[in-house]
PDB file of N, CA, C and O in Angstrom:
ATOM      1  N   MET A   7      -1.804   9.517  -5.375  1.00  0.00           N
ATOM      2  CA  MET A   7      -1.992   9.244  -3.967  1.00  0.00           C
ATOM      3  C   MET A   7      -1.637   7.795  -3.658  1.00  0.00           C
ATOM      4  O   MET A   7      -1.124   7.508  -2.591  1.00  0.00           O
ATOM      5  N   LEU A   8      -1.921   6.918  -4.593  1.00  0.00           N
ATOM      6  CA  LEU A   8      -1.547   5.523  -4.390  1.00  0.00           C
ATOM      7  C   LEU A   8      -0.032   5.391  -4.320  1.00  0.00           C
ATOM      8  O   LEU A   8       0.499   4.593  -3.545  1.00  0.00           O
ATOM      9  N   GLY A   9       0.652   6.192  -5.097  1.00  0.00           N
ATOM     10  CA  GLY A   9       2.115   6.179  -5.062  1.00  0.00           C
ATOM     11  C   GLY A   9       2.664   6.586  -3.701  1.00  0.00           C
ATOM     12  O   GLY A   9       3.640   6.007  -3.214  1.00  0.00           O
ATOM     13  N   TRP A  10       2.030   7.575  -3.067  1.00  0.00           N
ATOM     14  CA  TRP A  10       2.458   8.007  -1.738  1.00  0.00           C
ATOM     15  C   TRP A  10       2.232   6.913  -0.713  1.00  0.00           C
ATOM     16  O   TRP A  10       3.072   6.689   0.161  1.00  0.00           O
ATOM     17  N   SER A  11       1.095   6.235  -0.800  1.00  0.00           N
ATOM     18  CA  SER A  11       0.836   5.180   0.178  1.00  0.00           C
ATOM     19  C   SER A  11       1.811   4.019   0.000  1.00  0.00           C
ATOM     20  O   SER A  11       2.267   3.430   0.990  1.00  0.00           O
ATOM     21  N   ILE A  12       2.161   3.703  -1.232  1.00  0.00           N
ATOM     22  CA  ILE A  12       3.157   2.653  -1.474  1.00  0.00           C
ATOM     23  C   ILE A  12       4.524   3.084  -0.944  1.00  0.00           C
ATOM     24  O   ILE A  12       5.245   2.283  -0.336  1.00  0.00           O
ATOM     25  N   ALA A  13       4.880   4.359  -1.149  1.00  0.00           N
ATOM     26  CA  ALA A  13       6.168   4.861  -0.657  1.00  0.00           C
ATOM     27  C   ALA A  13       6.236   4.791   0.867  1.00  0.00           C
ATOM     28  O   ALA A  13       7.250   4.356   1.429  1.00  0.00           O
ATOM     29  N   PHE A  14       5.165   5.209   1.557  1.00  0.00           N
ATOM     30  CA  PHE A  14       5.166   5.135   3.012  1.00  0.00           C
ATOM     31  C   PHE A  14       5.197   3.689   3.486  1.00  0.00           C
ATOM     32  O   PHE A  14       5.813   3.371   4.503  1.00  0.00           O
ATOM     33  N   PHE A  15       4.542   2.792   2.760  1.00  0.00           N
ATOM     34  CA  PHE A  15       4.561   1.380   3.125  1.00  0.00           C
ATOM     35  C   PHE A  15       5.975   0.815   3.023  1.00  0.00           C
ATOM     36  O   PHE A  15       6.446   0.112   3.920  1.00  0.00           O
ATOM     37  N   ILE A  16       6.671   1.141   1.954  1.00  0.00           N
ATOM     38  CA  ILE A  16       8.042   0.660   1.769  1.00  0.00           C
ATOM     39  C   ILE A  16       8.963   1.243   2.837  1.00  0.00           C
ATOM     40  O   ILE A  16       9.807   0.538   3.406  1.00  0.00           O
ATOM     41  N   LEU A  17       8.795   2.546   3.126  1.00  0.00           N
ATOM     42  CA  LEU A  17       9.606   3.160   4.178  1.00  0.00           C
ATOM     43  C   LEU A  17       9.312   2.536   5.539  1.00  0.00           C
ATOM     44  O   LEU A  17      10.221   2.381   6.367  1.00  0.00           O
ATOM     45  N   ALA A  18       8.061   2.166   5.792  1.00  0.00           N
ATOM     46  CA  ALA A  18       7.712   1.518   7.048  1.00  0.00           C
ATOM     47  C   ALA A  18       8.377   0.148   7.159  1.00  0.00           C
ATOM     48  O   ALA A  18       8.853  -0.234   8.232  1.00  0.00           O
ATOM     49  N   ILE A  19       8.416  -0.584   6.062  1.00  0.00           N
ATOM     50  CA  ILE A  19       9.082  -1.894   6.072  1.00  0.00           C
ATOM     51  C   ILE A  19      10.573  -1.736   6.337  1.00  0.00           C
ATOM     52  O   ILE A  19      11.150  -2.462   7.156  1.00  0.00           O
ATOM     53  N   ILE A  20      11.209  -0.769   5.682  1.00  0.00           N
ATOM     54  CA  ILE A  20      12.637  -0.545   5.875  1.00  0.00           C
ATOM     55  C   ILE A  20      12.917  -0.115   7.313  1.00  0.00           C
ATOM     56  O   ILE A  20      13.853  -0.611   7.953  1.00  0.00           O
ATOM     57  N   ALA A  21      12.097   0.805   7.844  1.00  0.00           N
ATOM     58  CA  ALA A  21      12.294   1.260   9.224  1.00  0.00           C
ATOM     59  C   ALA A  21      12.073   0.113  10.206  1.00  0.00           C
ATOM     60  O   ALA A  21      12.775   0.012  11.219  1.00  0.00           O
ATOM     61  N   GLY A  22      11.122  -0.753   9.925  1.00  0.00           N
ATOM     62  CA  GLY A  22      10.887  -1.908  10.793  1.00  0.00           C
ATOM     63  C   GLY A  22      12.050  -2.874  10.780  1.00  0.00           C
ATOM     64  O   GLY A  22      12.421  -3.438  11.816  1.00  0.00           O
ATOM     65  N   LEU A  23      12.643  -3.072   9.608  1.00  0.00           N
ATOM     66  CA  LEU A  23      13.795  -3.964   9.517  1.00  0.00           C
ATOM     67  C   LEU A  23      15.006  -3.399  10.242  1.00  0.00           C
ATOM     68  O   LEU A  23      15.830  -4.150  10.779  1.00  0.00           O
ATOM     69  N   LEU A  24      15.124  -2.081  10.260  1.00  0.00           N
ATOM     70  CA  LEU A  24      16.265  -1.446  10.921  1.00  0.00           C
ATOM     71  C   LEU A  24      16.049  -1.271  12.424  1.00  0.00           C
ATOM     72  O   LEU A  24      16.953  -0.847  13.127  1.00  0.00           O
ATOM     73  N   GLY A  25      14.851  -1.560  12.906  1.00  0.00           N
ATOM     74  CA  GLY A  25      14.607  -1.503  14.336  1.00  0.00           C
ATOM     75  C   GLY A  25      13.915  -0.247  14.818  1.00  0.00           C
ATOM     76  O   GLY A  25      13.741  -0.050  16.012  1.00  0.00           O
ATOM     77  N   PHE A  26      13.540   0.641  13.917  1.00  0.00           N
ATOM     78  CA  PHE A  26      12.842   1.861  14.307  1.00  0.00           C
ATOM     79  C   PHE A  26      11.341   1.572  14.338  1.00  0.00           C
ATOM     80  O   PHE A  26      10.597   1.951  13.445  1.00  0.00           O
ATOM     81  N   THR A  27      10.891   0.906  15.394  1.00  0.00           N
ATOM     82  CA  THR A  27       9.508   0.438  15.429  1.00  0.00           C
ATOM     83  C   THR A  27       8.506   1.577  15.536  1.00  0.00           C
ATOM     84  O   THR A  27       7.416   1.505  14.982  1.00  0.00           O
ATOM     85  N   GLY A  28       8.846   2.636  16.255  1.00  0.00           N
ATOM     86  CA  GLY A  28       7.924   3.771  16.386  1.00  0.00           C
ATOM     87  C   GLY A  28       7.693   4.465  15.055  1.00  0.00           C
ATOM     88  O   GLY A  28       6.568   4.784  14.684  1.00  0.00           O
ATOM     89  N   ILE A  29       8.783   4.682  14.335  1.00  0.00           N
ATOM     90  CA  ILE A  29       8.684   5.324  13.024  1.00  0.00           C
ATOM     91  C   ILE A  29       7.967   4.405  12.041  1.00  0.00           C
ATOM     92  O   ILE A  29       7.156   4.859  11.230  1.00  0.00           O
ATOM     93  N   ALA A  30       8.246   3.112  12.116  1.00  0.00           N
ATOM     94  CA  ALA A  30       7.603   2.151  11.217  1.00  0.00           C
ATOM     95  C   ALA A  30       6.102   2.135  11.453  1.00  0.00           C
ATOM     96  O   ALA A  30       5.323   2.096  10.495  1.00  0.00           O
ATOM     97  N   GLY A  31       5.683   2.182  12.698  1.00  0.00           N
ATOM     98  CA  GLY A  31       4.252   2.199  12.999  1.00  0.00           C
ATOM     99  C   GLY A  31       3.583   3.454  12.494  1.00  0.00           C
ATOM    100  O   GLY A  31       2.465   3.413  11.969  1.00  0.00           O
ATOM    101  N   ALA A  32       4.261   4.586  12.649  1.00  0.00           N
ATOM    102  CA  ALA A  32       3.702   5.851  12.173  1.00  0.00           C
ATOM    103  C   ALA A  32       3.570   5.852  10.659  1.00  0.00           C
ATOM    104  O   ALA A  32       2.546   6.272  10.104  1.00  0.00           O
ATOM    105  N   MET A  33       4.594   5.378   9.972  1.00  0.00           N
ATOM    106  CA  MET A  33       4.551   5.348   8.506  1.00  0.00           C
ATOM    107  C   MET A  33       3.508   4.357   8.003  1.00  0.00           C
ATOM    108  O   MET A  33       2.855   4.607   6.993  1.00  0.00           O
ATOM    109  N   ALA A  34       3.356   3.248   8.682  1.00  0.00           N
ATOM    110  CA  ALA A  34       2.330   2.284   8.291  1.00  0.00           C
ATOM    111  C   ALA A  34       0.944   2.893   8.475  1.00  0.00           C
ATOM    112  O   ALA A  34       0.050   2.687   7.650  1.00  0.00           O
ATOM    113  N   GLY A  35       0.757   3.660   9.529  1.00  0.00           N
ATOM    114  CA  GLY A  35      -0.522   4.338   9.748  1.00  0.00           C
ATOM    115  C   GLY A  35      -0.817   5.349   8.663  1.00  0.00           C
ATOM    116  O   GLY A  35      -1.945   5.435   8.158  1.00  0.00           O
ATOM    117  N   VAL A  36       0.189   6.124   8.275  1.00  0.00           N
ATOM    118  CA  VAL A  36       0.013   7.105   7.200  1.00  0.00           C
ATOM    119  C   VAL A  36      -0.311   6.391   5.893  1.00  0.00           C
ATOM    120  O   VAL A  36      -1.186   6.832   5.130  1.00  0.00           O
ATOM    121  N   ALA A  37       0.375   5.293   5.624  1.00  0.00           N
ATOM    122  CA  ALA A  37       0.119   4.535   4.398  1.00  0.00           C
ATOM    123  C   ALA A  37      -1.308   3.999   4.380  1.00  0.00           C
ATOM    124  O   ALA A  37      -1.976   4.032   3.335  1.00  0.00           O
ATOM    125  N   GLN A  38      -1.803   3.534   5.514  1.00  0.00           N
ATOM    126  CA  GLN A  38      -3.179   3.023   5.568  1.00  0.00           C
ATOM    127  C   GLN A  38      -4.188   4.128   5.318  1.00  0.00           C
ATOM    128  O   GLN A  38      -5.148   3.940   4.564  1.00  0.00           O
ATOM    129  N   VAL A  39      -3.977   5.288   5.925  1.00  0.00           N
ATOM    130  CA  VAL A  39      -4.902   6.407   5.740  1.00  0.00           C
ATOM    131  C   VAL A  39      -4.913   6.856   4.286  1.00  0.00           C
ATOM    132  O   VAL A  39      -5.977   7.078   3.697  1.00  0.00           O
ATOM    133  N   LEU A  40      -3.733   6.998   3.691  1.00  0.00           N
ATOM    134  CA  LEU A  40      -3.668   7.425   2.293  1.00  0.00           C
ATOM    135  C   LEU A  40      -4.308   6.394   1.369  1.00  0.00           C
ATOM    136  O   LEU A  40      -4.967   6.759   0.389  1.00  0.00           O
ATOM    137  N   PHE A  41      -4.150   5.113   1.672  1.00  0.00           N
ATOM    138  CA  PHE A  41      -4.749   4.078   0.841  1.00  0.00           C
ATOM    139  C   PHE A  41      -6.273   4.122   0.918  1.00  0.00           C
ATOM    140  O   PHE A  41      -6.959   3.989  -0.089  1.00  0.00           O
ATOM    141  N   VAL A  42      -6.804   4.346   2.119  1.00  0.00           N
ATOM    142  CA  VAL A  42      -8.264   4.433   2.276  1.00  0.00           C
ATOM    143  C   VAL A  42      -8.797   5.661   1.533  1.00  0.00           C
ATOM    144  O   VAL A  42      -9.825   5.589   0.856  1.00  0.00           O
ATOM    145  N   ILE A  43      -8.087   6.793   1.638  1.00  0.00           N
ATOM    146  CA  ILE A  43      -8.504   7.992   0.904  1.00  0.00           C
ATOM    147  C   ILE A  43      -8.486   7.719  -0.588  1.00  0.00           C
ATOM    148  O   ILE A  43      -9.403   8.119  -1.319  1.00  0.00           O
ATOM    149  N   PHE A  44      -7.448   7.041  -1.074  1.00  0.00           N
ATOM    150  CA  PHE A  44      -7.367   6.688  -2.489  1.00  0.00           C
ATOM    151  C   PHE A  44      -8.554   5.827  -2.910  1.00  0.00           C
ATOM    152  O   PHE A  44      -9.164   6.074  -3.948  1.00  0.00           O
ATOM    153  N   LEU A  45      -8.910   4.836  -2.108  1.00  0.00           N
ATOM    154  CA  LEU A  45     -10.041   3.968  -2.454  1.00  0.00           C
ATOM    155  C   LEU A  45     -11.354   4.735  -2.475  1.00  0.00           C
ATOM    156  O   LEU A  45     -12.188   4.531  -3.368  1.00  0.00           O
ATOM    157  N   VAL A  46     -11.544   5.632  -1.506  1.00  0.00           N
ATOM    158  CA  VAL A  46     -12.776   6.432  -1.471  1.00  0.00           C
ATOM    159  C   VAL A  46     -12.862   7.319  -2.708  1.00  0.00           C
ATOM    160  O   VAL A  46     -13.929   7.405  -3.354  1.00  0.00           O
ATOM    161  N   LEU A  47     -11.774   7.978  -3.063  1.00  0.00           N
ATOM    162  CA  LEU A  47     -11.785   8.826  -4.262  1.00  0.00           C
ATOM    163  C   LEU A  47     -11.999   8.006  -5.532  1.00  0.00           C
ATOM    164  O   LEU A  47     -12.663   8.460  -6.466  1.00  0.00           O
ATOM    165  N   LEU A  48     -11.468   6.793  -5.571  1.00  0.00           N
ATOM    166  CA  LEU A  48     -11.669   5.925  -6.726  1.00  0.00           C
ATOM    167  C   LEU A  48     -13.139   5.546  -6.876  1.00  0.00           C
ATOM    168  O   LEU A  48     -13.691   5.608  -7.979  1.00  0.00           O
ATOM    169  N   VAL A  49     -13.781   5.188  -5.775  1.00  0.00           N
ATOM    170  CA  VAL A  49     -15.202   4.820  -5.823  1.00  0.00           C
ATOM    171  C   VAL A  49     -16.046   6.021  -6.228  1.00  0.00           C
ATOM    172  O   VAL A  49     -16.960   5.897  -7.059  1.00  0.00           O
ATOM    173  N   ILE A  50     -15.741   7.202  -5.679  1.00  0.00           N
ATOM    174  CA  ILE A  50     -16.481   8.410  -6.053  1.00  0.00           C
ATOM    175  C   ILE A  50     -16.296   8.698  -7.535  1.00  0.00           C
ATOM    176  O   ILE A  50     -17.252   9.062  -8.237  1.00  0.00           O
ATOM    177  N   SER A  51     -15.097   8.519  -8.033  1.00  0.00           N
ATOM    178  CA  SER A  51     -14.833   8.737  -9.455  1.00  0.00           C
ATOM    179  C   SER A  51     -15.637   7.772 -10.323  1.00  0.00           C
ATOM    180  O   SER A  51     -16.193   8.174 -11.349  1.00  0.00           O
ATOM    181  N   PHE A  52     -15.715   6.498  -9.921  1.00  0.00           N
ATOM    182  CA  PHE A  52     -16.504   5.528 -10.679  1.00  0.00           C
ATOM    183  C   PHE A  52     -17.987   5.885 -10.672  1.00  0.00           C
ATOM    184  O   PHE A  52     -18.668   5.760 -11.691  1.00  0.00           O
ATOM    185  N   ILE A  53     -18.490   6.330  -9.536  1.00  0.00           N
ATOM    186  CA  ILE A  53     -19.909   6.684  -9.437  1.00  0.00           C
ATOM    187  C   ILE A  53     -20.216   7.896 -10.308  1.00  0.00           C
ATOM    188  O   ILE A  53     -21.214   7.906 -11.047  1.00  0.00           O
ATOM    189  N   ILE A  54     -19.367   8.907 -10.264  1.00  0.00           N
ATOM    190  CA  ILE A  54     -19.585  10.093 -11.092  1.00  0.00           C
ATOM    191  C   ILE A  54     -19.517   9.730 -12.565  1.00  0.00           C
ATOM    192  O   ILE A  54     -20.331  10.180 -13.377  1.00  0.00           O
ATOM    193  N   ARG A  55     -18.568   8.885 -12.930  1.00  0.00           N
ATOM    194  CA  ARG A  55     -18.436   8.466 -14.326  1.00  0.00           C
ATOM    195  C   ARG A  55     -19.652   7.686 -14.786  1.00  0.00           C
ATOM    196  O   ARG A  55     -20.105   7.805 -15.913  1.00  0.00           O
ATOM    197  N   ALA A  56     -20.222   6.851 -13.900  1.00  0.00           N
ATOM    198  CA  ALA A  56     -21.391   6.046 -14.252  1.00  0.00           C
ATOM    199  C   ALA A  56     -22.609   6.918 -14.491  1.00  0.00           C
ATOM    200  O   ALA A  56     -23.392   6.684 -15.423  1.00  0.00           O
ATOM    201  N   PHE A  57     -22.807   7.936 -13.649  1.00  0.00           N
ATOM    202  CA  PHE A  57     -23.967   8.794 -13.797  1.00  0.00           C
ATOM    203  C   PHE A  57     -23.794   9.798 -14.936  1.00  0.00           C
ATOM    204  O   PHE A  57     -24.744  10.122 -15.636  1.00  0.00           O
ATOM    205  N   LYS A  58     -22.591  10.285 -15.109  1.00  0.00           N
ATOM    206  CA  LYS A  58     -22.339  11.287 -16.141  1.00  0.00           C
ATOM    207  C   LYS A  58     -22.282  10.675 -17.522  1.00  0.00           C
ATOM    208  O   LYS A  58     -22.816  11.205 -18.484  1.00  0.00           O
ATOM    209  N   GLY A  59     -21.640   9.536 -17.643  1.00  0.00           N
ATOM    210  CA  GLY A  59     -21.505   8.874 -18.932  1.00  0.00           C
ATOM    211  C   GLY A  59     -20.520   9.603 -19.825  1.00  0.00           C
ATOM    212  O   GLY A  59     -19.944  10.612 -19.449  1.00  0.00           O
ATOM    213  N   ARG A  60     -20.360   9.102 -20.994  1.00  0.00           N
ATOM    214  CA  ARG A  60     -19.461   9.730 -21.963  1.00  0.00           C
ATOM    215  C   ARG A  60     -20.284  10.389 -23.038  1.00  0.00           C
ATOM    216  O   ARG A  60     -21.209   9.798 -23.596  1.00  0.00           O
ATOM    217  N   SER A  61     -19.934  11.613 -23.370  1.00  0.00           N
ATOM    218  CA  SER A  61     -20.631  12.295 -24.452  1.00  0.00           C
ATOM    219  C   SER A  61     -19.879  12.062 -25.755  1.00  0.00           C
ATOM    220  O   SER A  61     -18.661  12.132 -25.812  1.00  0.00           O
ATOM    221  N   VAL A  62     -20.624  11.762 -26.792  1.00  0.00           N
ATOM    222  CA  VAL A  62     -20.026  11.505 -28.097  1.00  0.00           C
ATOM    223  C   VAL A  62     -20.064  12.803 -28.892  1.00  0.00           C
ATOM    224  O   VAL A  62     -21.115  13.376 -29.124  1.00  0.00           O
ATOM    225  N   VAL A  63     -18.883  13.274 -29.276  1.00  0.00           N
ATOM    226  CA  VAL A  63     -18.809  14.558 -29.981  1.00  0.00           C
ATOM    227  C   VAL A  63     -18.428  14.320 -31.409  1.00  0.00           C
ATOM    228  O   VAL A  63     -17.684  13.499 -31.769  1.00  0.00           O
TER     229      VAL A  63
END
């Protein structure tokens, strides 16, 4: 998911440089949403890992 947000960010920069401001704004918005979702899932993953711990087999 982080890869998708980086891809949309790069596409937004390219579209902004080429003058497509509407498309650049839309892609930047998508990149921000995906980045926030990635951060939320990362925090949830850390919390689950902390409570679950590692089992030694």
